[in-house]
Tab-separated table of C-alpha atoms and ligand atoms in Angstrom:
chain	number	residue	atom	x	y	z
A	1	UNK	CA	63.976	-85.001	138.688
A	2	UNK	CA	60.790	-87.552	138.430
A	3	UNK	CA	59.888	-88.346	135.265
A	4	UNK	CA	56.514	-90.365	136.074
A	5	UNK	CA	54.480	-89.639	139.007
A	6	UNK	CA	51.535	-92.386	139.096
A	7	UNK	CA	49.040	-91.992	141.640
A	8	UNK	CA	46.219	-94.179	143.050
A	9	UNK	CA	45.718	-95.579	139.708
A	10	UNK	CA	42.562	-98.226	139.584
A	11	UNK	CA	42.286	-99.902	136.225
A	12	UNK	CA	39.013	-102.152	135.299
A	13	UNK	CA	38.602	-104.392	132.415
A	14	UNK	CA	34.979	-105.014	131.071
A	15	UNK	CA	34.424	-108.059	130.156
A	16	UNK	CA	31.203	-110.403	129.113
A	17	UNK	CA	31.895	-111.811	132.916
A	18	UNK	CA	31.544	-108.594	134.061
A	19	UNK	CA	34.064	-106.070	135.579
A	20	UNK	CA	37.648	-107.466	136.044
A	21	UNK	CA	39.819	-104.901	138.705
A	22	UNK	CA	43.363	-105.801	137.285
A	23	UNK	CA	45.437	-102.685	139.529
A	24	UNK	CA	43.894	-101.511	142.781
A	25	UNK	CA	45.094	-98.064	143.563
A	26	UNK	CA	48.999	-97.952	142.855
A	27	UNK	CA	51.266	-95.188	143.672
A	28	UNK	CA	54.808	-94.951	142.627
A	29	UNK	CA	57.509	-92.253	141.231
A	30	UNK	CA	60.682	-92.786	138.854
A	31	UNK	CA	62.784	-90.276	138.924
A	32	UNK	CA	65.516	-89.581	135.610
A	33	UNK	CA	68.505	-92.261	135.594
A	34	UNK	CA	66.229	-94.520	138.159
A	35	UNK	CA	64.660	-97.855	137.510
A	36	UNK	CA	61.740	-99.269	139.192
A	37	UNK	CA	61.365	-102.985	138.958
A	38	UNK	CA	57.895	-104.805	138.880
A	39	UNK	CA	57.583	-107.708	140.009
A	40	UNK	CA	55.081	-110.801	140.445
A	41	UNK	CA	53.267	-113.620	139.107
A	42	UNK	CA	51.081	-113.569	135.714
A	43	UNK	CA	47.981	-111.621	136.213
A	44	UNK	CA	49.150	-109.356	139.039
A	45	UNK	CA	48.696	-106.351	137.152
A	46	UNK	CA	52.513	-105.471	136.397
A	47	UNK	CA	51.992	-105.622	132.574
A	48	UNK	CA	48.507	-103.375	132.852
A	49	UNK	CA	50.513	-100.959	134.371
A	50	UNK	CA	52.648	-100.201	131.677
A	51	UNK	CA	49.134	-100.317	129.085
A	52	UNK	CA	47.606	-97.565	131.376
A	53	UNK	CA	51.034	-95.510	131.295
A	54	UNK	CA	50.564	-95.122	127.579
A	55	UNK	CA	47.223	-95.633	126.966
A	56	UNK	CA	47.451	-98.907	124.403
A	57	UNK	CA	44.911	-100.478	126.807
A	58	UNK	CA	41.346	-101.965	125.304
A	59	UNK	CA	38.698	-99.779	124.371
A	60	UNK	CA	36.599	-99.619	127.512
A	61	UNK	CA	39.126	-100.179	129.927
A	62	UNK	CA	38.128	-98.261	132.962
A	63	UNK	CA	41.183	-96.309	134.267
A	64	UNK	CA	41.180	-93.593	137.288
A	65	UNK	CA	43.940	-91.771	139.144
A	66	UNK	CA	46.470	-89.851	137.648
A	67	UNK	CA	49.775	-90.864	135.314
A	68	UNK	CA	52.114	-87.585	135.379
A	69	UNK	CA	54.487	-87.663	132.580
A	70	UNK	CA	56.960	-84.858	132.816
A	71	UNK	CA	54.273	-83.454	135.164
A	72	UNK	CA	51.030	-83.697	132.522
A	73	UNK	CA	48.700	-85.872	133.374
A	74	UNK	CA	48.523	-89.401	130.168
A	75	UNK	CA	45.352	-90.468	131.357
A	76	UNK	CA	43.346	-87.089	130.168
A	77	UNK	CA	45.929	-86.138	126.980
A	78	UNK	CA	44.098	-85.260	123.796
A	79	UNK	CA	44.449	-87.920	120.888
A	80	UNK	CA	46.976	-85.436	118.877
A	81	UNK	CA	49.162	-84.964	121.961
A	82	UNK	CA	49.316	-88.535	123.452
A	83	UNK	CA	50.896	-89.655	119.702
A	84	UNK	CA	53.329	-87.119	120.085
A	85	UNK	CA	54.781	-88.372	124.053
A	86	UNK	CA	54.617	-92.191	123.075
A	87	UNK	CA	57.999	-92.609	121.909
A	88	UNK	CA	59.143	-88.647	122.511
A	89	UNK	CA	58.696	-89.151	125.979
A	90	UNK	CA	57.715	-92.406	126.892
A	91	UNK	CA	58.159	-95.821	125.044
A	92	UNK	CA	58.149	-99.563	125.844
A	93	UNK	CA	59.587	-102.863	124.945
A	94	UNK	CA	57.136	-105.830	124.720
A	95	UNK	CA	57.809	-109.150	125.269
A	96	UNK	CA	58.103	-110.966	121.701
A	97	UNK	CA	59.857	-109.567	119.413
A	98	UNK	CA	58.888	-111.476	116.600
A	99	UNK	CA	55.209	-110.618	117.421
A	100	UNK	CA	56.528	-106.894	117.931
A	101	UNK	CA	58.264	-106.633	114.228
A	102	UNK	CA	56.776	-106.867	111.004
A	103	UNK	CA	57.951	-110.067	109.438
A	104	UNK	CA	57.378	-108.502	105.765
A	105	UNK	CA	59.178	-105.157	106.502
A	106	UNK	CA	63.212	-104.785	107.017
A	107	UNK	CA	64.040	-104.330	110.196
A	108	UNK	CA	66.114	-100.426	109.502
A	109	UNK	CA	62.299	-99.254	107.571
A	110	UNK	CA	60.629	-100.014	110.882
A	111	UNK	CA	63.052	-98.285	112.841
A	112	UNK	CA	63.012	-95.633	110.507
A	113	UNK	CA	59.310	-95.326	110.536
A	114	UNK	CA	59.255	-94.736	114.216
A	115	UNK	CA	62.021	-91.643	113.732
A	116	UNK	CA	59.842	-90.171	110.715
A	117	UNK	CA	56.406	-90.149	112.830
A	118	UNK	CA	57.883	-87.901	115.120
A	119	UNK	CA	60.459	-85.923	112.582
A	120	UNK	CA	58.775	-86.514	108.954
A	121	UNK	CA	61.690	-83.897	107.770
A	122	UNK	CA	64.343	-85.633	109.532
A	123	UNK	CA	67.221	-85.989	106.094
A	124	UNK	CA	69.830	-88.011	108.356
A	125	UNK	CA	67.287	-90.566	109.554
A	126	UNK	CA	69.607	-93.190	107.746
A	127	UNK	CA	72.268	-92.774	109.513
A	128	UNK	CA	70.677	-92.313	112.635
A	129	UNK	CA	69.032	-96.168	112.228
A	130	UNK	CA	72.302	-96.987	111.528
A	131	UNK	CA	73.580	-95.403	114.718
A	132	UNK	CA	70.685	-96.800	116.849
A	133	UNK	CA	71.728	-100.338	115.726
A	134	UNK	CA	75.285	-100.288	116.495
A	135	UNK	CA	74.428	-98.543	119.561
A	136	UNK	CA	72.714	-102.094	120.718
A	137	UNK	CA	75.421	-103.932	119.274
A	138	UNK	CA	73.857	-104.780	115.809
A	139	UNK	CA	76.165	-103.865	112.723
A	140	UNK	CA	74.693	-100.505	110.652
A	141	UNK	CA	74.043	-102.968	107.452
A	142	UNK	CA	71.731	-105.455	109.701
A	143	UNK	CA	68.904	-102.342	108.786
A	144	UNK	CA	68.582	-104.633	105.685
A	145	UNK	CA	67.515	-107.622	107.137
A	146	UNK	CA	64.232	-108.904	107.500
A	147	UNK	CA	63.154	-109.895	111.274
A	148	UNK	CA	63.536	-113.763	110.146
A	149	UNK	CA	67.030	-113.317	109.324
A	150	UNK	CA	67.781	-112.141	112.796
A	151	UNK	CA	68.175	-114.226	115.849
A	152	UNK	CA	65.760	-113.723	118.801
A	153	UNK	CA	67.931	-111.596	120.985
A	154	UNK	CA	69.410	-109.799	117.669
A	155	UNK	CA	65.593	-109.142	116.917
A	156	UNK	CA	64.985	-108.203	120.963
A	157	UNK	CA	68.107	-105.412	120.289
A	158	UNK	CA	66.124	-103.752	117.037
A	159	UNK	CA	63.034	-103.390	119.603
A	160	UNK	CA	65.382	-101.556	121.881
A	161	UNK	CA	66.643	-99.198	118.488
A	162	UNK	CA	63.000	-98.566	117.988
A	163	UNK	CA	62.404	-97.696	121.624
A	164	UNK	CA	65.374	-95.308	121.870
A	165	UNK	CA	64.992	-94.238	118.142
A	166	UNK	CA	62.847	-90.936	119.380
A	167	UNK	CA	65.143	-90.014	122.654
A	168	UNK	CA	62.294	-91.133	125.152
A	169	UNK	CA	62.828	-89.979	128.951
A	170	UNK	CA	61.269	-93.095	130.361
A	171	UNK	CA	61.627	-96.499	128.552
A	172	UNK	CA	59.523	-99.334	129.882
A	173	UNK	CA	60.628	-102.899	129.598
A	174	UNK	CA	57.977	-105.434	129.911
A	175	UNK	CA	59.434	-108.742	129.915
A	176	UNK	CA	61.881	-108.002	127.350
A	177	UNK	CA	64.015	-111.059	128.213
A	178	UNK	CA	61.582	-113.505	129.140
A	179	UNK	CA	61.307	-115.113	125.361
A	180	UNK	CA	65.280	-115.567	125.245
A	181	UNK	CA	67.647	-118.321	126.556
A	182	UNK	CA	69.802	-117.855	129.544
A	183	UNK	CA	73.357	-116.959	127.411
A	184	UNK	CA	70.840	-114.076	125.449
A	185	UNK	CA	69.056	-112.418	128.123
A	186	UNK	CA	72.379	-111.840	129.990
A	187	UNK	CA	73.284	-110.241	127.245
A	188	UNK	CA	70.414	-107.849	126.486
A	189	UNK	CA	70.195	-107.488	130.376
A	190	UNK	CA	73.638	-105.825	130.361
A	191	UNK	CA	73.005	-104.297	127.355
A	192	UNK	CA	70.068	-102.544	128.572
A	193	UNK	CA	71.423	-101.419	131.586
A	194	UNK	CA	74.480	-100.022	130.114
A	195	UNK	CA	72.092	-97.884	127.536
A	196	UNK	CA	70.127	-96.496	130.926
A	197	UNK	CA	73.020	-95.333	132.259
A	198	UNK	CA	74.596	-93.968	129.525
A	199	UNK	CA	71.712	-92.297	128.539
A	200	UNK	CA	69.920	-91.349	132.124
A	201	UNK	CA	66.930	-92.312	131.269
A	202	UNK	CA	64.258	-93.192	133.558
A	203	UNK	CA	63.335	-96.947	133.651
A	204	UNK	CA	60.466	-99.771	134.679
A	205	UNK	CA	61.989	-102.866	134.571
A	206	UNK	CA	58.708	-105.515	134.335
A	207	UNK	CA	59.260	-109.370	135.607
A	208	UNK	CA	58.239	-112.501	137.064
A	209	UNK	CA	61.994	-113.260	138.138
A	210	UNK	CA	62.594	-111.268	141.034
A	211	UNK	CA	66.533	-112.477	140.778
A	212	UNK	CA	66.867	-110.567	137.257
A	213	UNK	CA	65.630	-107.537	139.022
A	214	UNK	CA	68.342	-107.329	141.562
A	215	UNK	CA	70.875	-106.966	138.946
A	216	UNK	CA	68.830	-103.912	137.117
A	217	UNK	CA	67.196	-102.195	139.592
A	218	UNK	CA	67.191	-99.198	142.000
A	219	UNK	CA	63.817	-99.764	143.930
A	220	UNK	CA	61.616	-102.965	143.225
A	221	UNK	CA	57.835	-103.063	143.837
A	222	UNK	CA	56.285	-106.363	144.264
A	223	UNK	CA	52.582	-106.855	143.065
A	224	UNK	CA	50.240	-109.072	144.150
A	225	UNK	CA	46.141	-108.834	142.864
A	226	UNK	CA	46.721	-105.680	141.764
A	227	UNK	CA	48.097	-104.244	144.781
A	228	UNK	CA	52.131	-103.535	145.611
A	229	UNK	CA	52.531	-105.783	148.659
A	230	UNK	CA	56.488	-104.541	149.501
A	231	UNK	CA	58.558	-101.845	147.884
A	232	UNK	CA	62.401	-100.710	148.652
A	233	UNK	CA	65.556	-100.569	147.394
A	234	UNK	CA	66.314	-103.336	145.054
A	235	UNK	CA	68.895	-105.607	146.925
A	236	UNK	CA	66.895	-105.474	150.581
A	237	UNK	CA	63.780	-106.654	148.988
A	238	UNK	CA	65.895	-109.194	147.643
A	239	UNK	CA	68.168	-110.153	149.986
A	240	UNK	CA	65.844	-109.505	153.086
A	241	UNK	CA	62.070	-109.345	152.536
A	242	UNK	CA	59.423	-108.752	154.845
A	243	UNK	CA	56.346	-109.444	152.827
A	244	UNK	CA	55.841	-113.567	153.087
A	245	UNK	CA	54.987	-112.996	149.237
A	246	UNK	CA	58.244	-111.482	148.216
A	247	UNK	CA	60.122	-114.267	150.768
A	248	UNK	CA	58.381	-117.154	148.194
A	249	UNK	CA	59.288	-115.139	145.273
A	250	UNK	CA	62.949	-115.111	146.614
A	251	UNK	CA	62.838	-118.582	147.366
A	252	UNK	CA	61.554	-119.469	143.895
A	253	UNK	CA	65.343	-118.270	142.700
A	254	UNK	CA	67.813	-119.958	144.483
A	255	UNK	CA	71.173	-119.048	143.689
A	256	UNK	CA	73.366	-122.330	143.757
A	257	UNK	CA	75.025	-123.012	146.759
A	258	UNK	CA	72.732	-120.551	148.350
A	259	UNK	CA	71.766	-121.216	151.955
A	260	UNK	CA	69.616	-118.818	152.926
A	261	UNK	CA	66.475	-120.369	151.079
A	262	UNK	CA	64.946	-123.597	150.750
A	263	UNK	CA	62.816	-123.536	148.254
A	264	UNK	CA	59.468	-125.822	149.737
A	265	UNK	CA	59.388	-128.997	147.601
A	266	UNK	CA	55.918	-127.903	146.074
A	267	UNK	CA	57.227	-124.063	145.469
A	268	UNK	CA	54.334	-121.784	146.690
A	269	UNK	CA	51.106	-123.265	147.403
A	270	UNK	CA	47.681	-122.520	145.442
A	271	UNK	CA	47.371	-119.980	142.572
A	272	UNK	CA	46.892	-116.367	142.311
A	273	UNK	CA	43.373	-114.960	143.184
A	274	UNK	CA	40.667	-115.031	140.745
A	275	UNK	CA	40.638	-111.079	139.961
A	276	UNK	CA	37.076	-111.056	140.024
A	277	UNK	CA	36.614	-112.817	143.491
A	278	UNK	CA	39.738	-111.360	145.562
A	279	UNK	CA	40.098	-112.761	149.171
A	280	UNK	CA	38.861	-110.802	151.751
A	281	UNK	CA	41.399	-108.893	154.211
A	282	UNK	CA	44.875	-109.671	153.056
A	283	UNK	CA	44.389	-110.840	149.195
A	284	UNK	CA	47.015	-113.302	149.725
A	285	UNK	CA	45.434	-114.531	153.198
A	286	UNK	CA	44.742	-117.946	151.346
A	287	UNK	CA	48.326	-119.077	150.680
A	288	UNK	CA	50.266	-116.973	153.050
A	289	UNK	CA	52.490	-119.430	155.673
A	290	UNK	CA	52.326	-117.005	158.080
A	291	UNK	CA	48.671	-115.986	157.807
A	292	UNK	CA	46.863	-115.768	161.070
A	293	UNK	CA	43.042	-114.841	161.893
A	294	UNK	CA	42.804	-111.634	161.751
A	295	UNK	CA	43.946	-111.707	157.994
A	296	UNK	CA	40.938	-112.794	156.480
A	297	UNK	CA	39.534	-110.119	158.081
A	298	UNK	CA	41.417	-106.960	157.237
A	299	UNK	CA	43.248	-105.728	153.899
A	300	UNK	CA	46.567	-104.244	155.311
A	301	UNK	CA	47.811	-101.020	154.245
A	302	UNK	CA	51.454	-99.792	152.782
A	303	UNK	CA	53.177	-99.974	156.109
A	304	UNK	CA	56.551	-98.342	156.915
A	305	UNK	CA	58.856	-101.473	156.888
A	306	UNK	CA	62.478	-99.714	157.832
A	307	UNK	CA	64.514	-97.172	155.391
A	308	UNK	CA	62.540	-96.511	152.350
A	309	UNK	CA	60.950	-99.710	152.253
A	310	UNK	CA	57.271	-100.431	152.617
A	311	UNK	CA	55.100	-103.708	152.875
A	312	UNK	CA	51.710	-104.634	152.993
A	313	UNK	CA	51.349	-107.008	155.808
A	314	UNK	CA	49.714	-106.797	159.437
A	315	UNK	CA	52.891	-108.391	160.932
A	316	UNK	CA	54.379	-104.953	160.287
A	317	UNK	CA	51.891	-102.605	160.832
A	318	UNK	CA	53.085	-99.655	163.141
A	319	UNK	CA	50.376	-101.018	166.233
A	320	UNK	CA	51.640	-104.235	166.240
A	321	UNK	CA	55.202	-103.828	165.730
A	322	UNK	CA	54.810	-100.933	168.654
A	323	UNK	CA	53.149	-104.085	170.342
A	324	UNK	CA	49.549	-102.979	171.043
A	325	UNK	CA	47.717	-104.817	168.701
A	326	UNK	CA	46.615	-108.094	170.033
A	327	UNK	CA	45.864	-111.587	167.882
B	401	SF4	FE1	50.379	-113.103	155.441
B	401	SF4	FE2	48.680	-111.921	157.087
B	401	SF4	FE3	50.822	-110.610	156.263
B	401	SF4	FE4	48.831	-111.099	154.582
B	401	SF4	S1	48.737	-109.802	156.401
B	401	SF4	S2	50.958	-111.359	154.180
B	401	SF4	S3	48.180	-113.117	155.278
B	401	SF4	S4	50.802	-112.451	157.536
């Protein structure tokens, strides 16, 4: 059953520089027990993505297309109604916890508050924040503790009681291991993925580190200015990618002893695109190794790249492949 259905969503920031297009027409579905991974450099667009799912965007954003949740459309709810589906239906995980918790307020009230916005005559709200936080592996009594008491990955678990504190169908996770060591965030990785399962719940799984998305995934999408450049099944965009993007990204993680990449001695050359002065024809034209001259020239579409994968690159559009598109 799909859970979110997004479809050619364009989001615009306004700034004093003028118009900034952070996603460029993105289509994607996750269906219940299914998690999408998003992948890509800072400033891609993978963290707006999640903002324009539930609306916690800045005023003035400019966002078009259409964000089905459980088949009604986010991006036109009322006020009144889009309180009630963030954390009913849909809730998220940021990045920093510490930023994320009230440093004056014990960690069980926040929790708590979260249940009683939804369920105000909720009597065993207690003991469900007490069953939340042993359900991510923090002791009932930690509810008293104040979010300095806790370690960063204990504090990273309480934002994944508050997320799952309202029963939420789809749970988005935007960076939530990014701010922990190595030891930690293979910890909360498995932990997370043992709560999707167990609880079916519909997933997007938000990184720069395409080799923590193999482990978590079903389907990854990698983004590039604003656009998904490949898509497909978690471990063949890994393991085997077609884009030339998602072949640096997988060559940025080397696994030790791993001899199917060499990462180049200067990683990938250049920097993302300025947003507000995107490359014409392919947007990653500039620092593509494989770039020829035609891809300055023309943006490439979503092309089909083999079973349930896509990719956004000439070298695999149907034409050429078929071999009647000349260089
Ligand atoms: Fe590289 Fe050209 Fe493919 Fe873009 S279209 S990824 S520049 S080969």
């Amino acid at each position: 059953m799909t859970v979110l259905s997004v479809r050619d969503l364009w989001v615009t920031y306004q700034t004093q520089g003028g118009p900034v297009p952070a996603v460029r027409g993105v289509d994607f579905d996750v269906d219940r027990g299914e998690v999408l991974g998003l992948a890509g450099e800072s400033g891609c667009g993978k963290s707006t993505i999640a903002g324009a799912i539930l609306r916690l965007l800045p005023d003035g954003t400019k966002v078009d297309g259409q964000v089905l949740l459980n088949g009604e459309d986010v991006l036109t709810m009322k006020v009144g109604r889009l309180r009630a589906v963030r954390w009913q239906e849909a809730s998220i995980i940021f990045q920093g916890a510490l930023h994320g918790l009230n440093p004056v307020q014990r960690v069980g009230d926040q929790v708590k508050e979260a249940i009683l916005i939804h369920y105000p005559d909720r009597k065993d709200v207690d003991a469900r924040v007490a069953e939340l936080l042993e359900q991510v592996g923090l002791p009932g009594r930690r509810a008293r503790d104040y979010p300095h008491e806790l370690s960063g990955g204990q504090r990273q678990r309480v934002m994944i009681a508050m997320a799952l504190a309202c029963d939420p169908d789809l749970v988005i996770a935007d960076e939530p291991t990014t701010a922990l060591d190595v030891m930690v965030q293979a910890q909360v990785l498995g932990l997370l993925s043992r709560l999707q399962r167990d609880l079916g719940l519909a997933m997007i799984f938000i990184t720069h580190d395409l080799s923590v998305l193999v482990d978590v995934c079903d389907r990854i999408a990698v983004m590039y200015a604003g656009k998904f450049m490949e898509t497909g099944p978690a471990s063949d965009v890994f393991n085997s990618p077609i884009h030339p993007y998602t072949k640096s990204l997988a060559a940025a993680f080397p696994e030790i002893g791993d001899t199917k990449y060499r990462m180049a001695p200067t990683g990938l050359g250049g920097d993302p695109p300025d947003p507000q002065h995107i490359p014409s024809g392919c947007p990653f034209h500039p620092r593509c190794p494989e770039a020829f001259d035609e891809c300055s020239k023309r943006e490439p579409e979503m092309y089909p790249a083999g079973e349930g994968r896509r990719a956004a690159c000439l070298l695999v559009e149907p034409a050429r492949v078929g071999g009647s598109v000349s260089e």
